[in-house]
PDB file of C-alpha atoms in Angstrom:
ATOM      1  CA  VAL A   1     229.314 -58.088  98.415  1.00 43.00           C
ATOM      2  CA  VAL A   2     231.890 -56.808 100.995  1.00 45.00           C
ATOM      3  CA  SER A   3     232.640 -58.821 103.578  1.00 45.00           C
ATOM      4  CA  PHE A   4     234.749 -56.653 106.852  1.00 48.00           C
ATOM      5  CA  SER A   5     236.822 -58.234 109.006  1.00 48.00           C
ATOM      6  CA  ASP A   6     233.846 -57.798 112.024  1.00 52.00           C
ATOM      7  CA  GLY A   7     231.435 -60.057 110.019  1.00 49.00           C
ATOM      8  CA  SER A   8     229.483 -57.078 108.856  1.00 49.00           C
ATOM      9  CA  VAL A   9     228.382 -57.352 104.690  1.00 46.00           C
ATOM     10  CA  ILE A  10     227.507 -54.561 102.548  1.00 43.00           C
ATOM     11  CA  VAL A  11     226.328 -54.352  98.917  1.00 41.00           C
ATOM     12  CA  VAL A  12     228.962 -53.252  96.329  1.00 44.00           C
ATOM     13  CA  SER A  13     228.003 -52.046  93.023  1.00 43.00           C
ATOM     14  CA  PHE A  14     230.364 -51.915  89.904  1.00 45.00           C
ATOM     15  CA  SER A  15     229.574 -49.865  87.081  1.00 45.00           C
ATOM     16  CA  GLY A  16     229.717 -52.043  84.014  1.00 44.00           C
ATOM     17  CA  VAL A  17     232.088 -54.481  85.973  1.00 46.00           C
ATOM     18  CA  PRO A  18     230.830 -58.069  86.904  1.00 45.00           C
ATOM     19  CA  VAL A  19     232.019 -58.621  90.517  1.00 44.00           C
ATOM     20  CA  ALA A  20     231.981 -61.763  92.801  1.00 41.00           C
ATOM     21  CA  VAL A  21     233.601 -60.937  95.903  1.00 41.00           C
ATOM     22  CA  VAL A  22     235.063 -57.610  97.809  1.00 48.00           C
ATOM     23  CA  SER A  23     236.894 -58.995 100.867  1.00 44.00           C
ATOM     24  CA  PHE A  24     238.493 -56.405 103.426  1.00 43.00           C
ATOM     25  CA  THR A  25     240.792 -58.583 105.602  1.00 39.00           C
ATOM     26  CA  SER A  26     242.458 -55.475 106.979  1.00 36.00           C
ATOM     27  CA  ILE A  27     243.016 -51.761 106.913  1.00 36.00           C
ATOM     28  CA  GLY A  28     243.924 -50.581 103.454  1.00 37.00           C
ATOM     29  CA  VAL A  29     244.461 -54.429 102.169  1.00 38.00           C
ATOM     30  CA  ALA A  30     241.146 -55.619  99.522  1.00 45.00           C
ATOM     31  CA  VAL A  31     241.294 -58.340  97.614  1.00 48.00           C
ATOM     32  CA  VAL A  32     238.992 -58.117  94.258  1.00 54.00           C
ATOM     33  CA  SER A  33     237.628 -60.941  92.283  1.00 49.00           C
ATOM     34  CA  PHE A  34     236.555 -59.855  88.928  1.00 51.00           C
ATOM     35  CA  SER A  35     235.016 -62.076  86.334  1.00 50.00           C
ATOM     36  CA  ASP A  36     236.155 -60.133  83.630  1.00 51.00           C
ATOM     37  CA  GLY A  37     239.661 -58.865  83.591  1.00 47.00           C
ATOM     38  CA  SER A  38     240.009 -56.083  80.464  1.00 40.00           C
ATOM     39  CA  VAL A  39     238.412 -53.893  83.222  1.00 39.00           C
ATOM     40  CA  THR A  40     241.191 -50.904  83.410  1.00 37.00           C
ATOM     41  CA  VAL A  41     239.238 -48.551  85.777  1.00 40.00           C
ATOM     42  CA  VAL A  42     236.360 -49.486  88.222  1.00 42.00           C
ATOM     43  CA  VAL A  43     234.693 -47.580  91.084  1.00 42.00           C
ATOM     44  CA  LEU A  44     233.036 -48.680  94.160  1.00 46.00           C
ATOM     45  CA  SER A  45     230.422 -47.527  95.378  1.00 41.00           C
ATOM     46  CA  PHE A  46     229.230 -48.374  99.197  1.00 42.00           C
ATOM     47  CA  THR A  47     225.816 -47.910 100.136  1.00 41.00           C
ATOM     48  CA  GLY A  48     225.421 -44.626 102.138  1.00 40.00           C
ATOM     49  CA  VAL A  49     228.810 -43.750 101.958  1.00 44.00           C
ATOM     50  CA  PRO A  50     230.786 -41.400  99.210  1.00 42.00           C
ATOM     51  CA  VAL A  51     232.277 -43.134  96.036  1.00 43.00           C
ATOM     52  CA  VAL A  52     235.626 -44.538  96.062  1.00 48.00           C
ATOM     53  CA  PRO A  53     237.933 -44.826  93.106  1.00 46.00           C
ATOM     54  CA  VAL A  54     239.770 -47.819  92.321  1.00 48.00           C
ATOM     55  CA  SER A  55     242.380 -47.689  89.496  1.00 45.00           C
ATOM     56  CA  PHE A  56     244.669 -50.295  88.414  1.00 42.00           C
ATOM     57  CA  SER A  57     248.453 -49.923  88.692  1.00 40.00           C
ATOM     58  CA  ALA A  58     251.668 -51.533  87.684  1.00 39.00           C
ATOM     59  CA  ILE A  59     252.831 -50.672  91.295  1.00 39.00           C
ATOM     60  CA  PRO A  60     252.212 -53.254  93.544  1.00 37.00           C
ATOM     61  CA  ALA A  61     249.765 -52.165  95.891  1.00 39.00           C
ATOM     62  CA  PHE A  62     246.778 -54.195  96.587  1.00 42.00           C
ATOM     63  CA  PRO A  63     246.431 -58.064  95.738  1.00 45.00           C
ATOM     64  CA  VAL A  64     243.905 -58.544  93.148  1.00 44.00           C
ATOM     65  CA  SER A  65     242.483 -62.045  91.461  1.00 41.00           C
ATOM     66  CA  LEU A  66     241.038 -61.256  88.179  1.00 38.00           C
ATOM     67  CA  ASP A  67     238.678 -64.695  87.744  1.00 37.00           C
ATOM     68  CA  ASP A  68     240.778 -66.919  89.905  1.00 34.00           C
ATOM     69  CA  VAL A  69     243.701 -66.845  87.083  1.00 32.00           C
ATOM     70  CA  ALA A  70     245.791 -63.514  86.594  1.00 34.00           C
ATOM     71  CA  VAL A  71     246.901 -61.743  89.453  1.00 34.00           C
ATOM     72  CA  LEU A  72     247.392 -57.759  88.799  1.00 35.00           C
ATOM     73  CA  VAL A  73     247.100 -54.915  91.406  1.00 36.00           C
ATOM     74  CA  VAL A  74     244.877 -51.986  92.390  1.00 40.00           C
ATOM     75  CA  SER A  75     245.972 -48.840  93.871  1.00 38.00           C
ATOM     76  CA  PHE A  76     243.090 -46.361  96.181  1.00 39.00           C
ATOM     77  CA  THR A  77     243.672 -43.223  94.483  1.00 38.00           C
ATOM     78  CA  SER A  78     241.682 -41.263  96.738  1.00 39.00           C
ATOM     79  CA  ILE A  79     239.521 -42.439 100.146  1.00 39.00           C
ATOM     80  CA  ALA A  80     236.048 -40.644 100.998  1.00 42.00           C
ATOM     81  CA  VAL A  81     234.557 -43.511 103.058  1.00 41.00           C
ATOM     82  CA  THR A  82     234.357 -42.165 106.915  1.00 38.00           C
TER      83      THR A  82
END
């Protein structure tokens, strides 16, 4: 599920990745909660819009909460959503 700040909600499908919630609180900021922290690369498929590849990075960028325990960072390598 993706919850936007305006209240709209759409479904997000991750390939081979169990996901709890993806919440976009502002432009360029996303908090992603995974149930599996071993994944290094995930792909967000938004319904009706192009795919947005997301890759983990050692450089601080976007906060990502894994299992509400470990904290990593995620970097958007390409934004194709309009």
